[in-house]
XYZ file of C-alpha atoms in Angstrom:
184
model
C -45.770 16.264 -6.504
C -45.682 13.179 -4.352
C -43.413 11.398 -6.797
C -40.879 14.185 -6.593
C -40.779 14.070 -2.874
C -40.368 10.240 -2.931
C -37.590 10.442 -5.439
C -35.711 12.950 -3.258
C -35.723 10.814 -0.147
C -32.985 8.074 -0.256
C -34.173 4.570 0.545
C -33.597 4.091 4.302
C -32.199 0.548 3.930
C -29.631 1.830 1.465
C -28.432 4.363 3.999
C -28.086 1.933 7.040
C -24.542 2.446 8.298
C -22.456 -0.559 9.244
C -21.359 -0.351 12.847
C -18.188 -1.120 14.772
C -18.627 -4.830 15.321
C -19.585 -5.721 11.755
C -16.428 -3.750 10.547
C -14.332 -5.708 13.084
C -15.693 -9.011 11.735
C -14.880 -7.794 8.139
C -11.340 -6.887 9.172
C -10.875 -10.266 10.725
C -12.007 -12.047 7.687
C -9.730 -9.887 5.613
C -6.856 -10.549 7.853
C -7.120 -14.293 7.399
C -7.521 -13.872 3.599
C -4.469 -11.689 3.473
C -2.472 -14.058 5.720
C -3.175 -16.899 3.256
C -2.110 -14.825 0.264
C 1.045 -13.539 2.120
C 1.840 -17.213 3.050
C 1.573 -18.287 -0.585
C 3.749 -15.362 -1.658
C 6.317 -16.122 0.989
C 6.505 -19.748 -0.092
C 7.050 -18.599 -3.779
C 9.791 -16.178 -2.588
C 11.372 -19.040 -0.538
C 11.167 -21.425 -3.572
C 12.832 -18.853 -5.842
C 15.455 -17.917 -3.181
C 14.285 -14.355 -2.793
C 14.143 -14.372 0.950
C 17.041 -13.968 3.389
C 15.533 -16.301 5.946
C 17.038 -19.860 5.448
C 14.494 -22.631 5.194
C 15.725 -24.336 8.460
C 15.047 -21.032 10.349
C 11.484 -20.504 8.891
C 10.039 -23.350 10.906
C 12.428 -23.107 13.853
C 10.320 -20.731 15.877
C 7.361 -18.462 15.855
C 9.472 -15.285 15.587
C 11.299 -16.596 12.483
C 8.043 -17.794 10.985
C 6.498 -14.276 11.421
C 9.507 -12.568 9.888
C 9.213 -14.964 6.935
C 5.437 -14.264 6.574
C 5.788 -10.489 6.906
C 8.090 -10.258 3.799
C 10.399 -8.185 6.024
C 12.931 -10.782 5.251
C 13.256 -9.169 1.877
C 14.436 -5.958 3.523
C 13.141 -2.541 2.508
C 12.016 -4.036 -0.810
C 9.754 -6.435 1.088
C 8.376 -3.750 3.293
C 7.623 -1.567 0.272
C 6.107 -4.574 -1.549
C 3.862 -5.252 1.458
C 2.496 -1.759 1.643
C 1.985 -1.285 -2.075
C 0.403 -4.770 -2.300
C -2.043 -3.957 0.597
C -3.050 -0.601 -0.707
C -3.377 -1.879 -4.365
C -5.537 -4.916 -3.436
C -7.746 -2.899 -1.158
C -8.268 -0.171 -3.799
C -9.033 -2.878 -6.481
C -11.678 -4.414 -4.201
C -13.088 -1.038 -3.216
C -13.751 -0.080 -6.831
C -15.009 -3.595 -7.888
C -18.574 -4.748 -8.054
C -18.239 -5.744 -4.316
C -17.502 -2.111 -3.350
C -15.216 -3.305 -0.626
C -12.894 -6.087 0.470
C -13.844 -9.782 0.656
C -14.408 -9.346 4.371
C -16.844 -6.533 3.790
C -18.614 -8.484 1.000
C -18.824 -11.497 3.429
C -20.470 -9.265 6.033
C -22.893 -7.672 3.475
C -21.490 -4.199 3.632
C -19.929 -1.811 1.100
C -17.983 1.422 0.962
C -19.870 4.404 -0.366
C -19.430 8.112 -0.819
C -20.899 9.945 2.126
C -22.684 12.569 0.144
C -24.190 10.530 -2.570
C -24.314 6.901 -1.215
C -22.708 5.870 -4.521
C -19.750 3.543 -4.953
C -16.431 5.247 -4.298
C -14.211 6.380 -7.204
C -10.678 5.217 -7.738
C -9.245 8.455 -6.433
C -11.289 8.271 -3.286
C -10.380 4.650 -2.775
C -6.661 5.445 -3.149
C -6.806 8.356 -0.784
C -8.849 6.269 1.819
C -6.341 3.409 1.661
C -3.310 5.596 1.773
C -4.778 7.319 4.959
C -5.651 3.849 6.405
C -2.042 2.637 5.815
C -0.284 5.925 6.579
C 1.620 4.528 9.528
C 3.072 1.725 7.351
C 4.020 4.206 4.704
C 5.743 6.415 7.185
C 7.599 3.430 8.610
C 9.248 2.996 5.111
C 11.169 6.286 5.604
C 13.742 6.060 8.445
C 13.439 9.806 9.219
C 9.754 9.319 9.871
C 10.028 6.205 12.137
C 8.786 8.024 15.254
C 5.872 9.563 13.289
C 4.950 6.049 12.139
C 4.204 5.021 15.678
C 2.263 8.147 16.447
C 0.336 7.791 13.206
C -0.386 4.178 14.164
C -1.848 5.221 17.501
C -4.039 7.942 15.964
C -5.361 5.587 13.341
C -5.888 2.896 15.936
C -8.034 5.151 18.041
C -9.434 6.797 14.818
C -11.022 3.462 13.906
C -12.995 3.432 17.125
C -14.776 6.706 15.922
C -17.040 4.526 13.938
C -18.555 3.406 17.214
C -19.353 6.930 18.151
C -20.135 8.963 14.999
C -23.688 9.276 13.672
C -22.574 7.898 10.230
C -20.390 5.227 11.760
C -17.276 6.630 10.071
C -13.654 5.721 11.196
C -11.029 8.494 10.893
C -9.986 7.386 7.384
C -13.687 7.504 6.296
C -14.093 11.011 7.663
C -10.979 12.243 5.909
C -11.811 10.575 2.598
C -15.583 11.444 2.683
C -16.687 7.744 2.731
C -18.791 5.468 4.970
C -19.520 1.765 5.070
C -23.238 0.845 4.582
C -25.161 -2.391 4.329
C -25.883 -3.704 0.915
C -29.463 -4.418 -0.098
């Protein structure tokens, strides 16, 4: 009887939810990793002449460099590529053995299903990342430009929900049925 009860109670350490600050640290780490990747891709695009920003303008000022780095210099193709790349890479890491991005791995946390504390599925990861990047997706369609800004504001404040919810879930976690927990 005692074994049955113990088997039904999840390990408390496995259920420790990652809070706001550790998630911020993971996002910062991911930002710098993504920045390095985007820089390498931008250099490749420049080398093969796929960018509309001339080489002399790339290093002429901060704004030109940011345009070059954002792939927006490729026009709508660059914007679509950026969104698809971001969602695809995040999804691949979410379903990998790390169960999250390199920043999350570095911080010792992982993304799990809220109901089972198991790693998330491909479908759940896609849903989570599409919700998380919905403002970028909406920005791709000119008709939804204004909604993009509104979605961005909602998602921005939605991230802060992880500081106040009992399971430390951001809005995209709540909608996708996921949470971020410490790995043990």
